[in-house]
Short mmCIF file of C-alpha atoms and ligand atoms in Angstrom, two decimals:
data_model
loop_
_atom_site.label_atom_id
_atom_site.label_comp_id
_atom_site.label_asym_id
_atom_site.label_seq_id
_atom_site.Cartn_x
_atom_site.Cartn_y
_atom_site.Cartn_z
CA MET S 503 -56.07 98.10 50.82
CA PRO S 504 -58.38 95.11 50.25
CA ASP S 505 -59.95 97.01 47.35
CA GLN S 506 -56.59 97.58 45.75
CA PHE S 507 -55.97 93.81 45.70
CA ARG S 508 -59.44 93.07 44.38
CA ILE S 509 -58.94 95.52 41.53
CA ALA S 510 -55.49 94.05 40.76
CA ARG S 511 -57.06 90.57 40.75
CA GLU S 512 -59.83 91.56 38.34
CA ARG S 513 -57.28 93.14 36.05
CA MET S 514 -55.16 89.97 36.21
CA VAL S 515 -58.15 87.84 35.19
CA SER S 516 -59.17 90.01 32.25
CA GLN S 517 -55.75 91.05 30.92
CA GLN S 518 -53.59 87.99 31.63
CA LEU S 519 -56.08 85.11 31.57
CA ALA S 520 -59.22 85.87 29.51
CA ALA S 521 -57.26 87.95 26.98
CA ARG S 522 -54.85 85.01 26.42
CA GLY S 523 -57.56 82.48 25.83
CA ILE S 524 -58.51 80.99 29.19
CA ARG S 525 -62.19 80.17 28.59
CA ASP S 526 -63.29 77.94 31.49
CA GLU S 527 -65.66 80.17 33.48
CA ARG S 528 -65.11 78.19 36.67
CA VAL S 529 -61.34 78.70 36.43
CA LEU S 530 -61.78 82.44 35.82
CA ALA S 531 -64.21 82.68 38.77
CA ALA S 532 -61.85 80.82 41.12
CA MET S 533 -58.94 83.04 40.15
CA SER S 534 -61.13 86.13 40.67
CA LYS S 535 -61.96 84.87 44.13
CA VAL S 536 -58.78 83.46 45.70
CA PRO S 537 -56.60 86.19 47.33
CA ARG S 538 -53.26 85.35 45.67
CA HIS S 539 -51.46 88.10 47.66
CA LEU S 540 -51.93 86.12 50.88
CA PHE S 541 -49.78 83.28 49.47
CA VAL S 542 -46.67 85.43 48.93
CA ASP S 543 -44.31 87.18 51.31
CA GLU S 544 -45.57 90.52 52.61
CA ALA S 545 -42.71 92.36 50.92
CA LEU S 546 -43.85 91.02 47.51
CA ARG S 547 -47.59 91.53 47.90
CA ASP S 548 -47.82 94.50 45.55
CA GLN S 549 -46.41 92.26 42.79
CA SER S 550 -48.60 89.27 43.57
CA TYR S 551 -51.02 89.87 40.65
CA SER S 552 -48.25 90.62 38.13
CA ASP S 553 -47.59 88.57 35.03
CA PHE S 554 -44.61 86.56 36.36
CA PRO S 555 -43.64 83.97 38.97
CA LEU S 556 -42.34 85.15 42.37
CA PRO S 557 -39.90 83.63 44.85
CA ILE S 558 -41.44 81.88 47.86
CA GLY S 559 -38.17 80.93 49.60
CA HIS S 560 -36.08 77.73 49.59
CA GLY S 561 -35.24 78.33 45.92
CA GLN S 562 -38.89 77.75 44.88
CA THR S 563 -41.45 79.95 43.11
CA ILE S 564 -45.19 80.57 42.96
CA SER S 565 -46.17 80.08 39.31
CA GLN S 566 -47.21 82.91 37.01
CA PRO S 567 -51.02 83.40 37.16
CA TYR S 568 -51.47 82.46 33.48
CA ILE S 569 -49.66 79.14 33.97
CA VAL S 570 -51.84 78.33 37.00
CA ALA S 571 -54.95 79.08 34.93
CA LEU S 572 -53.74 77.12 31.89
CA MET S 573 -52.77 74.00 33.86
CA THR S 574 -56.03 74.08 35.80
CA GLU S 575 -58.11 74.52 32.65
CA LEU S 576 -56.31 71.56 31.05
CA LEU S 577 -57.58 69.32 33.88
CA GLY S 578 -61.19 70.08 32.86
CA LEU S 579 -62.51 69.87 36.44
CA GLN S 580 -66.30 69.73 36.97
CA GLY S 581 -66.45 69.78 40.78
CA HIS S 582 -66.77 66.10 41.78
CA GLU S 583 -63.12 65.07 41.36
CA LYS S 584 -60.47 63.76 43.68
CA VAL S 585 -57.30 65.58 42.64
CA LEU S 586 -53.64 64.87 43.41
CA GLU S 587 -51.21 67.79 43.29
CA ILE S 588 -47.44 67.33 43.50
CA GLY S 589 -45.56 70.43 44.72
CA THR S 590 -47.77 72.41 47.13
CA GLY S 591 -45.28 75.30 47.29
CA SER S 592 -47.14 78.47 48.31
CA GLY S 593 -50.49 76.63 48.33
CA TYR S 594 -52.03 79.04 45.82
CA GLN S 595 -52.60 76.43 43.11
CA THR S 596 -53.92 74.12 45.84
CA ALA S 597 -56.57 76.71 46.74
CA ILE S 598 -57.63 77.03 43.09
CA LEU S 599 -57.98 73.24 42.87
CA ALA S 600 -59.93 73.20 46.16
CA GLU S 601 -62.40 75.69 44.67
CA LEU S 602 -62.95 73.51 41.61
CA SER S 603 -63.00 69.91 42.86
CA ARG S 604 -64.27 67.71 45.70
CA PHE S 605 -60.99 66.68 47.37
CA VAL S 606 -57.41 67.83 46.91
CA TYR S 607 -54.46 65.74 48.07
CA SER S 608 -51.23 67.70 47.82
CA VAL S 609 -47.64 66.55 48.45
CA GLU S 610 -44.69 68.84 49.24
CA ARG S 611 -41.10 67.85 50.07
CA ILE S 612 -39.97 71.05 51.89
CA SER S 613 -41.43 71.15 55.40
CA ALA S 614 -41.28 74.95 55.88
CA LEU S 615 -43.32 75.49 52.69
CA LEU S 616 -45.78 72.76 53.60
CA PHE S 617 -46.35 74.23 57.06
CA ARG S 618 -46.89 77.72 55.70
CA ALA S 619 -49.27 76.59 52.95
CA LYS S 620 -51.23 74.41 55.36
CA THR S 621 -51.68 77.30 57.82
CA ILE S 622 -52.92 79.66 55.11
CA LEU S 623 -55.27 77.12 53.48
CA HIS S 624 -56.80 76.01 56.77
CA GLY S 625 -57.12 79.66 57.84
CA MET S 626 -59.12 80.25 54.65
CA GLY S 627 -61.43 77.40 55.58
CA TYR S 628 -60.55 74.84 52.90
CA SER S 629 -61.61 71.63 54.62
CA ASN S 630 -61.32 69.55 51.42
CA VAL S 631 -57.51 69.89 51.26
CA HIS S 632 -55.07 67.31 52.64
CA ILE S 633 -51.34 67.94 52.51
CA LYS S 634 -48.44 65.69 53.38
CA LEU S 635 -44.67 65.96 53.52
CA ASP S 636 -43.13 63.42 51.17
CA ASP S 637 -41.42 62.76 47.87
CA GLY S 638 -44.43 63.26 45.60
CA THR S 639 -42.88 61.32 42.73
CA TRP S 640 -44.31 58.29 44.58
CA GLY S 641 -47.78 59.88 44.46
CA TRP S 642 -50.09 59.31 47.45
CA ARG S 643 -51.07 55.66 47.18
CA GLU S 644 -53.58 55.49 50.07
CA ASN S 645 -56.12 57.72 48.31
CA ALA S 646 -55.57 56.55 44.72
CA PRO S 647 -56.89 56.45 42.06
CA TYR S 648 -57.22 60.14 41.21
CA ASP S 649 -59.55 61.78 38.68
CA ALA S 650 -56.88 64.35 37.90
CA ILE S 651 -53.18 64.78 38.73
CA LEU S 652 -51.30 68.07 38.53
CA VAL S 653 -47.52 68.25 38.88
CA THR S 654 -46.19 71.77 39.43
CA ALA S 655 -42.45 71.05 39.19
CA GLY S 656 -40.44 70.07 36.11
CA ALA S 657 -39.89 66.33 35.66
CA PRO S 658 -37.30 64.51 33.51
CA TYR S 659 -40.07 61.99 32.57
CA VAL S 660 -43.58 61.11 33.75
CA PRO S 661 -43.18 59.26 37.09
CA GLU S 662 -44.50 55.70 36.84
CA PRO S 663 -46.28 55.75 40.26
CA LEU S 664 -48.34 58.74 39.10
CA LEU S 665 -49.42 56.89 35.95
CA GLU S 666 -50.47 53.95 38.12
CA GLN S 667 -52.47 56.18 40.47
CA LEU S 668 -54.35 57.92 37.65
CA ALA S 669 -57.95 56.67 37.36
CA ASP S 670 -59.26 55.40 34.05
CA SER S 671 -60.54 58.26 31.82
CA ALA S 672 -58.49 60.69 33.90
CA VAL S 673 -55.86 63.26 32.96
CA MET S 674 -52.52 64.37 34.33
CA VAL S 675 -50.83 67.68 33.54
CA ILE S 676 -47.06 67.76 34.02
CA PRO S 677 -44.06 69.76 32.76
CA VAL S 678 -41.50 67.37 31.25
CA GLY S 679 -38.04 68.30 29.99
CA ASP S 680 -34.55 69.20 31.15
CA GLU S 681 -33.74 71.39 34.15
CA PHE S 682 -33.87 74.64 32.14
CA SER S 683 -37.03 74.29 30.08
CA GLN S 684 -39.89 71.86 29.77
CA THR S 685 -42.93 71.08 27.68
CA LEU S 686 -46.31 71.07 29.36
CA VAL S 687 -47.73 67.62 28.69
CA ARG S 688 -51.29 66.38 29.17
CA VAL S 689 -51.43 62.65 29.77
CA HIS S 690 -54.68 60.74 29.17
CA LYS S 691 -55.48 57.30 30.51
CA SER S 692 -58.25 55.52 28.69
CA ALA S 693 -59.04 51.80 29.00
CA GLY S 694 -55.59 51.40 30.52
CA ARG S 695 -53.94 53.02 27.50
CA ILE S 696 -51.72 56.10 27.96
CA THR S 697 -51.58 58.88 25.37
CA GLN S 698 -49.79 62.21 25.57
CA GLU S 699 -50.51 65.62 24.16
CA THR S 700 -47.97 68.47 24.18
CA ILE S 701 -49.30 71.91 25.03
CA THR S 702 -46.62 74.61 25.25
CA GLY S 703 -43.14 75.45 26.51
CA VAL S 704 -42.79 76.25 30.22
CA ARG S 705 -40.13 76.76 32.86
CA PHE S 706 -40.49 75.19 36.30
CA VAL S 707 -38.24 74.43 39.26
CA LYS S 708 -37.08 70.81 39.44
CA LEU S 709 -39.18 67.88 40.58
CA VAL S 710 -36.68 66.34 42.99
CA GLY S 711 -37.15 62.73 44.03
CA GLU S 712 -36.84 59.04 43.38
CA HIS S 713 -38.84 59.19 40.10
CA GLY S 714 -37.63 62.69 39.24
CA TRP S 715 -34.33 64.56 39.41
CA ARG S 716 -31.93 63.09 41.94
CA GLU S 717 -30.75 65.51 44.66
N1 SAH G 730 -47.85 75.24 42.70
C1 SAH G 730 -46.81 75.86 43.47
C2 SAH G 730 -45.49 75.62 42.79
C3 SAH G 730 -44.35 75.71 43.70
S1 SAH G 730 -42.80 75.40 42.95
C4 SAH G 730 -47.07 77.35 43.60
O1 SAH G 730 -47.54 77.95 42.63
O2 SAH G 730 -46.78 77.91 44.65
C5 SAH G 730 -42.72 73.64 42.95
C6 SAH G 730 -42.82 72.98 44.30
O3 SAH G 730 -42.62 71.59 44.10
C7 SAH G 730 -41.78 73.44 45.32
O4 SAH G 730 -42.42 73.83 46.50
C8 SAH G 730 -40.93 72.18 45.54
O5 SAH G 730 -40.43 72.05 46.85
C9 SAH G 730 -41.92 71.09 45.22
N2 SAH G 730 -41.35 69.79 44.87
C10 SAH G 730 -40.28 69.52 44.08
N3 SAH G 730 -40.07 68.20 43.99
C11 SAH G 730 -41.04 67.60 44.75
C12 SAH G 730 -41.36 66.25 45.08
N4 SAH G 730 -40.67 65.21 44.60
N5 SAH G 730 -42.42 66.03 45.89
C13 SAH G 730 -43.16 67.05 46.40
N6 SAH G 730 -42.89 68.34 46.13
C14 SAH G 730 -41.85 68.63 45.31
#
């Protein structure tokens, strides 16, 4: 059984990630290492390395592997960073960030998902991950500023608190658009100036909160 998942994972990395242009060796190595199947429901494990998102309960989804790789690569992590993630969900993306940076602060608004992700991540021994239950559109002020911010839910606009909590010379990756489709945007902060770069079309569940979609 473990072998079957390892083989599926290697195939995922070569056929879905490397073949589509993911070049960052550290991202490819992290995605070869982290057991994605442990972050999904047992009944869905045989699909966990497939080329699509999967339901994780509460109307939420674990992102498609390629999207996880793309968003992570766009952050350009070197290993020393303090990263803020909004939308812990399954915790899979959190684990990838934990492999590639110094500290990960992750915010989730659904307590059942947070509890599950926390249990899995701590069970795997990630001691550099901190998760809290909150509306992540406010960021996580106590630990700001962040060297990178990743939002894994679709926002109507870039939340102002996240821009404020972004360190200088840092980047944020966030899907921005309507509730049906979004554009992946990379935001740069440099000498206090904000610039934006559009990457590609994506489809995420809604970022629900004060500086997002209202409930
Ligand atoms: N990266 C996750 C994505 C999960 S889906 C994964 O691959 O598993 C997006 C997640 O964002 C959901 O768990 C949803 O509950 C959460 N979310 C939505 N709005 C939020 C908010 N304002 N603050 C924190 N989490 C939020």
